[in-house]
Coordinates of C-alpha atoms in Angstrom, one line a residue:
X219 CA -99.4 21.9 20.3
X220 CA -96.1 20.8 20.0
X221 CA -93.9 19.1 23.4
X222 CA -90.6 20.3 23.8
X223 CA -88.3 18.7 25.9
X224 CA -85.9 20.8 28.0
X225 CA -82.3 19.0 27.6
X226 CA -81.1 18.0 30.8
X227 CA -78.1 20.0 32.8
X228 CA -74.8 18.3 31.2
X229 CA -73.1 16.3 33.8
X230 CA -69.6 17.7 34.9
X231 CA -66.2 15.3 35.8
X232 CA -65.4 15.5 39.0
X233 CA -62.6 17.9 39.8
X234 CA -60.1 15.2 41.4
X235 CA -60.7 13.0 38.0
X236 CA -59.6 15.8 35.9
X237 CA -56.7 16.3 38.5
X238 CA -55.8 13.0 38.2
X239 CA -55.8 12.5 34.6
X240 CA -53.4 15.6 34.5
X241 CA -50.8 14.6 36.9
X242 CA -50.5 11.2 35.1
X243 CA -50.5 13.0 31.9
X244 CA -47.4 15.1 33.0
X245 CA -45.4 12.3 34.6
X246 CA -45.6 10.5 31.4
X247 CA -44.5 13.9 29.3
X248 CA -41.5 14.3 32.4
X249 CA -40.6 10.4 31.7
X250 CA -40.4 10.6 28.2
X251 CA -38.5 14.1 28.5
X252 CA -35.8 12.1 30.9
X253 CA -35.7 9.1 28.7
X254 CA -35.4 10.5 25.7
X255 CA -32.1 13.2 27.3
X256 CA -30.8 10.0 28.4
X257 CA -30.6 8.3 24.8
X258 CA -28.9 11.2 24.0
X259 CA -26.4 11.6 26.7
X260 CA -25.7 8.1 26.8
X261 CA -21.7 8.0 26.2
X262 CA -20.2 5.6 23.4
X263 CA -18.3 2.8 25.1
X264 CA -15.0 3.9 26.0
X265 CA -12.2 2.9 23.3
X266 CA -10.1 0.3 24.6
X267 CA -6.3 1.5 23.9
X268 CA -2.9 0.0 24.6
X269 CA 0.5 1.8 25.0
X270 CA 1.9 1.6 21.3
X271 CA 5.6 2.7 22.1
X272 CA 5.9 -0.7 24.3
X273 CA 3.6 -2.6 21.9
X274 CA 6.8 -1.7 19.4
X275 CA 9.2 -2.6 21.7
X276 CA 8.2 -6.0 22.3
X277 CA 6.8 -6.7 18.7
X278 CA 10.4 -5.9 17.4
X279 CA 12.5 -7.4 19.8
X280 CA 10.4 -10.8 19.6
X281 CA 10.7 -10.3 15.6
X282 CA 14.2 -9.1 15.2
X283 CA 16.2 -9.4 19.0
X284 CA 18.0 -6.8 20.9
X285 CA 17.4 -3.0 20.7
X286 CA 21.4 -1.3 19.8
X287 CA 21.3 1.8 21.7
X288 CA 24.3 3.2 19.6
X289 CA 22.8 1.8 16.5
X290 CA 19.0 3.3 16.9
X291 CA 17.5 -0.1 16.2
X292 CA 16.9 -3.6 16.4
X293 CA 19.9 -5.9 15.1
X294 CA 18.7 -8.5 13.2
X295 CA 21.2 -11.2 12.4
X296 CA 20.1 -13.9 9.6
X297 CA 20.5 -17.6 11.0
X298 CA 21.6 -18.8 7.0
X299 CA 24.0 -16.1 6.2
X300 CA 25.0 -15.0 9.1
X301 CA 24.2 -11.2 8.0
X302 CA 23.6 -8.5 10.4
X303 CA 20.7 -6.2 9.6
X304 CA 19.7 -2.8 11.1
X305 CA 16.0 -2.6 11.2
X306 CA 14.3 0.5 12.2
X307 CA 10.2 1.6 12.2
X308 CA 9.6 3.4 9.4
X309 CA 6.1 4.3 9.7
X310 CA 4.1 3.9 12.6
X311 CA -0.1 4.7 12.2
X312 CA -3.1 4.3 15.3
X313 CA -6.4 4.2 14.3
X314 CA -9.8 3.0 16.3
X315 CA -10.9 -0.5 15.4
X316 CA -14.6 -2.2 15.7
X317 CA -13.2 -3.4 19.2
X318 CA -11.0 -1.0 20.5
X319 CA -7.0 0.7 18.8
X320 CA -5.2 -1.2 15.9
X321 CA -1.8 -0.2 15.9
X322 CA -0.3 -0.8 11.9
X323 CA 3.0 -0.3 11.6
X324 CA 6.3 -0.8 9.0
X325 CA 9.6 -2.0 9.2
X326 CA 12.9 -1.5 7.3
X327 CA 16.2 -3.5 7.5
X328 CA 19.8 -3.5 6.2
X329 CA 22.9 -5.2 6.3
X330 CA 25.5 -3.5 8.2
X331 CA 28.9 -3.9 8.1
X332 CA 28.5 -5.7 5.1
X333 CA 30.1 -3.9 2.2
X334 CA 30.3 -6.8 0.0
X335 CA 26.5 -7.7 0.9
X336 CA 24.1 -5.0 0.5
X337 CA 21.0 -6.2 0.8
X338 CA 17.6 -5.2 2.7
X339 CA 13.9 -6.5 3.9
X340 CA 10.9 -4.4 5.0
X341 CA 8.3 -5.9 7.8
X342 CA 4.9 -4.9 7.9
X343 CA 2.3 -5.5 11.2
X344 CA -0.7 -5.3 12.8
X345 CA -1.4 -5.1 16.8
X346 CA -5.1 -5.4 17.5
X347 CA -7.6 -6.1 20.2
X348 CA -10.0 -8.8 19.8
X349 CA -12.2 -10.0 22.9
X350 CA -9.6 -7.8 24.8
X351 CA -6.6 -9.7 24.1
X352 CA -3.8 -7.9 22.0
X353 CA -3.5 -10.0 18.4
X354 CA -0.2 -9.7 16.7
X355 CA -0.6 -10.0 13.0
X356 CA 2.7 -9.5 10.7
X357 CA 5.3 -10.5 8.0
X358 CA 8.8 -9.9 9.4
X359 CA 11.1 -10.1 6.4
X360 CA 10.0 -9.4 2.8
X361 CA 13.0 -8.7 0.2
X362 CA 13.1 -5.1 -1.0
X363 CA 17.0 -5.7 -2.7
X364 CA 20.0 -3.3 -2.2
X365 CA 17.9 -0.2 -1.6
X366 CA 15.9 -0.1 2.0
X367 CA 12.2 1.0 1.9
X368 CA 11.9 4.5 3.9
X369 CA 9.5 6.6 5.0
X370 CA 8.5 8.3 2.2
X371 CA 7.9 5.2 0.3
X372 CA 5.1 3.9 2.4
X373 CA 1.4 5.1 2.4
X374 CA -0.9 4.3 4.8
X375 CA -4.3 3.9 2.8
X376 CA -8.0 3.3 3.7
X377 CA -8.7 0.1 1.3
X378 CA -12.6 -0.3 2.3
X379 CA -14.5 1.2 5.5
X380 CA -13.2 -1.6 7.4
X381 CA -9.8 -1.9 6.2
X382 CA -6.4 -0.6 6.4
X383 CA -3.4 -1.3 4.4
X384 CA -0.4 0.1 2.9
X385 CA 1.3 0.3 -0.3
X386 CA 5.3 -0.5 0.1
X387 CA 7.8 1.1 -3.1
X388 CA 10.4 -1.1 -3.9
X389 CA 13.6 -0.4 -5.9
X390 CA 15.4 -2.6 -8.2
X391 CA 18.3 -2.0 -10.3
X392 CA 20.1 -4.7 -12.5
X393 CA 23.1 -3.9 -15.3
X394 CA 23.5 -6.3 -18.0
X395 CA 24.6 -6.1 -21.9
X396 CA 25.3 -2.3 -21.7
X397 CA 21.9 -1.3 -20.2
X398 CA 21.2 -0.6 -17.3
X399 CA 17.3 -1.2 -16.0
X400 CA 15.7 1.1 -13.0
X401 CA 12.2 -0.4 -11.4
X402 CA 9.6 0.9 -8.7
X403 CA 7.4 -1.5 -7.9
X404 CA 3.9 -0.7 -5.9
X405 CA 3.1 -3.9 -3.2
X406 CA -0.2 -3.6 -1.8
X407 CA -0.8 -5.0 1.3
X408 CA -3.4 -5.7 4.1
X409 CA -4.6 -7.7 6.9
X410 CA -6.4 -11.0 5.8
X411 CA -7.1 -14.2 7.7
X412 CA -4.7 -13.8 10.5
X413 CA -1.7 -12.7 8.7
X414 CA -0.8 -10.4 5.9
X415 CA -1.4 -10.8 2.3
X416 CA -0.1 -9.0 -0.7
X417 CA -3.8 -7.6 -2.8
X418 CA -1.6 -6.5 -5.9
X419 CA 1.7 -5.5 -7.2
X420 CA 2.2 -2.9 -9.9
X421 CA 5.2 -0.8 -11.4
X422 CA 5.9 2.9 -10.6
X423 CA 8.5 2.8 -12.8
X424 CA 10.2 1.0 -15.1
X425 CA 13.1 2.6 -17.5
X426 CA 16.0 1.3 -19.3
X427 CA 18.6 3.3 -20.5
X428 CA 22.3 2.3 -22.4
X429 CA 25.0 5.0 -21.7
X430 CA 23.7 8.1 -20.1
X431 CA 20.0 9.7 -21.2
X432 CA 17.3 8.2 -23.2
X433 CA 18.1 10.7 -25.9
X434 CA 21.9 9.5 -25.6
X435 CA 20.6 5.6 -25.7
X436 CA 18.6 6.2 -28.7
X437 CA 21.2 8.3 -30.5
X438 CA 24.1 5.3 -30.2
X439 CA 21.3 3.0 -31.3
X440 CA 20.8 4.5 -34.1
X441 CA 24.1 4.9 -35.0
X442 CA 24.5 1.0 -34.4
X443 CA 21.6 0.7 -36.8
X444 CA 23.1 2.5 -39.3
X445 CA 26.6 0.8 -39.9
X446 CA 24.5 -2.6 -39.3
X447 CA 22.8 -1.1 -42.7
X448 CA 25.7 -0.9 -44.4
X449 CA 27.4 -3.6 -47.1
X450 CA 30.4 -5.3 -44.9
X451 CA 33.0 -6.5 -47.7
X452 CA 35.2 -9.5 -47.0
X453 CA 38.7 -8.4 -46.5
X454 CA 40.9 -8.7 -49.7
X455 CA 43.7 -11.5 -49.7
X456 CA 46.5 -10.2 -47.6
X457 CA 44.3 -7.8 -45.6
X458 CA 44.4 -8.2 -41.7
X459 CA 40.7 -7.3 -40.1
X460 CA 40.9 -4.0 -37.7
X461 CA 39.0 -5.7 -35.1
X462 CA 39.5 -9.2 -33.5
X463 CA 36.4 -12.3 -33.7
X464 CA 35.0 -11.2 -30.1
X465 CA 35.2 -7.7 -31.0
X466 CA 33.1 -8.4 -34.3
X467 CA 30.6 -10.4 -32.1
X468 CA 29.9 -7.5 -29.7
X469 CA 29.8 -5.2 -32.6
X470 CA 26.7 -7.4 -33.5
X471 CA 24.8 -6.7 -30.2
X472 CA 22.1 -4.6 -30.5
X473 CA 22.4 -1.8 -28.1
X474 CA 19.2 -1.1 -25.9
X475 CA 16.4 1.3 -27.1
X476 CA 15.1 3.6 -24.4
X477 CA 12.3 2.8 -22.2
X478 CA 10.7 5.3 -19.8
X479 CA 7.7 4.6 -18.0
X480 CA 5.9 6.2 -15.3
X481 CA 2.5 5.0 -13.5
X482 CA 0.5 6.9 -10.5
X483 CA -2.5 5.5 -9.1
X484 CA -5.3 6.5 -6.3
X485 CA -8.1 5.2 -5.0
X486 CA -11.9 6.5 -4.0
X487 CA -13.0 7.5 -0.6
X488 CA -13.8 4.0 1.1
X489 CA -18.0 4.2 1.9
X490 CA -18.9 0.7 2.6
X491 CA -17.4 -2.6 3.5
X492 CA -16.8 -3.0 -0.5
X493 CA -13.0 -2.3 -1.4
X494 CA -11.8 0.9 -3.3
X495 CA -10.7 0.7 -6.9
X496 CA -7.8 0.8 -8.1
X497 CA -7.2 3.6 -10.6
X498 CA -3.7 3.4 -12.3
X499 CA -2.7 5.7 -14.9
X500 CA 0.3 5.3 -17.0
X501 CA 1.6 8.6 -17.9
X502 CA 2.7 9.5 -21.8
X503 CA 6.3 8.1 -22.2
X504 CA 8.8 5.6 -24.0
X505 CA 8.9 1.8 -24.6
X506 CA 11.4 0.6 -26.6
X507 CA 12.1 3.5 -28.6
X508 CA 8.8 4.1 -29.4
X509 CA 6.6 6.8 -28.0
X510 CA 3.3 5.3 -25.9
X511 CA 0.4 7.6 -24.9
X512 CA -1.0 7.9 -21.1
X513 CA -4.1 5.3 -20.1
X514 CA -5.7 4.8 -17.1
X515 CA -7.4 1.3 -15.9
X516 CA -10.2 1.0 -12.9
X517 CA -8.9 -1.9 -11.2
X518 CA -11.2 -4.1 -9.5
X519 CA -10.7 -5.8 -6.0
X520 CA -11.7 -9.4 -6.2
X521 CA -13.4 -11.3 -2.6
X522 CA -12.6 -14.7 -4.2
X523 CA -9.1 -14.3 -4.5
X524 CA -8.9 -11.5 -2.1
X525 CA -6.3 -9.7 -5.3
X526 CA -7.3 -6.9 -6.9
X527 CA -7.0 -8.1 -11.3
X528 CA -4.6 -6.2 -12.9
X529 CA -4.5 -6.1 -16.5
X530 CA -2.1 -7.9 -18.9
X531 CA -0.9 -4.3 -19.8
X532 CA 0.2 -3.5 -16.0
X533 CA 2.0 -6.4 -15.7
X534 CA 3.8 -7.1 -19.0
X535 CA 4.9 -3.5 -19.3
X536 CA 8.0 -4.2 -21.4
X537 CA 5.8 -5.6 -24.3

């Protein structure tokens, strides 16, 4: 005959265990419920901001001196040559820094009542906030010849994730042995160790022409080429020469050959703390008479010398 056991009645929790274990089970839920809406609510840090208009003010008058109300800017007067300059803001940007608004912004001056002396500088600055003090980073007076910088010359660019810059056209224009010799040049520049400093400089232009068009340049050359070419027989005993000794010597200059050169450039969307490229393209065109074809070069931003390396071929572009 076989025993069997009968099992024994399972004991049951007690009801105020299983209440208890509940109750701490949904205070913990409602805790981590709250906690977790609080993470997400929790508001950034508000931006720390300054007023920008009286930033200006006193950036430019320390700079530059007294504000002209009938002029509409800041007279400037040169301690060396005694010049009087206009300066004026050209371009004035606000973005939100790592601790709190960095005001960038660019200047433009030019003699005034100067005929004789027309000359010009641009400025370019940084107002920041670092450890909630305002930091004033700039350089006042750099050359930009007899044609002022305005505001369509200046961009305001992204250079990395962390850092703003701008890139300042400058004109030049010089006349000399019948030619006459147009430049744009690009000046890159940024924030860097508590000042300014220029990352690269390239051309955006760069033509020379003699009298009137390229095609007009290239026609008289050609036609100065030609009577070079031919056989110049000594004048016959007796015979006075039509033209005088200097006007034989400037019949042997060689008139200029057109050059017409164009570059454009951009840059990538900045992602990281790495800066952007440069990607220049020089577009089809002219140098010295002869026809050149378009090219692009990636530019690269070096950390050791904080410049980004152009190319020979973007520097000597007259070559």
């Amino acid at each position: 005959m076989q025993d069997v056991t009968s099992p024994s009645p399972e004991k049951r929790t007690p009801k105020w265990r299983r209440f208890a274990i509940y109750f701490f089970a949904a205070v913990g839920l409602l805790l981590s419920v709250l906690l977790g809406v609080a993470a997400f609510s929790k508001k950034a840090p508000p931006v720390l901001s300054f007023n920008e208009n009286e930033i200006v003010g006193k950036v430019m008058a320390r700079n530059y001196g007294k504000y002209s109300e009938s002029e509409r800017g800041w007279l400037y007067v040169d301690e060396a040559t005694k010049l009087t300059y206009l300066v004026t803001v050209v371009q004035q940007r606000k973005v939100d820094g790592k601790e709190g608004e960095e005001l960038y912004f660019v200047t433009s001056g030019r003699t005034i009542n100067a005929p004789a002396e027309n000359d010009s500088f641009y400025g370019v600055f940084l107002v920041s906030l670092s450890n909630g003090q305002l930091m004033e980073f700039g350089d006042a007076r750099r050359p930009s010849g007899a044609d002022p910088v305005t505001p369509e010359r200046v961009l305001f660019e992204a250079l990395s994730a962390d850092v703003w810059g701008w890139v300042v056209k400058t004109r030049d224009l010089e006349n000399s042995d019948g030619s006459v010799l147009t430049a744009t040049s690009n000046v890159v520049l940024a924030p860097y160790d508590n000042g300014i400093a220029v990352l690269a400089e390239f051309y955006g232009a760069f033509n020379i022409v003699g009298a009137g068009s390229c095609e007009e340049t290239e026609r008289l050359h050609a036609s100065w080429r030609q009577a070079q070419d031919q056989p110049k027989g000594a004048p016959a005993e007796g015979e006075v020469t039509a033209m005088s000794p200097e006007e034989q010597a400037d019949d042997n200059i060689e008139p200029p050959r057109c050059t017409k050169l164009q570059w454009t450039y951009r840059t990538d969307p900045p992602a990281d703390a790495s800066f952007t490229p440069l990607y220049i393209t020089r577009k089809a065109g002219m140098r010295n008479g002869t026809a050149v074809a378009s090219k692009t070069w990636k530019v690269m931003f070096d950390p050791k010398s904080h410049t980004y390396l152009l190319p020979k071929e973007l520097k000597d572009v007259a070559a």
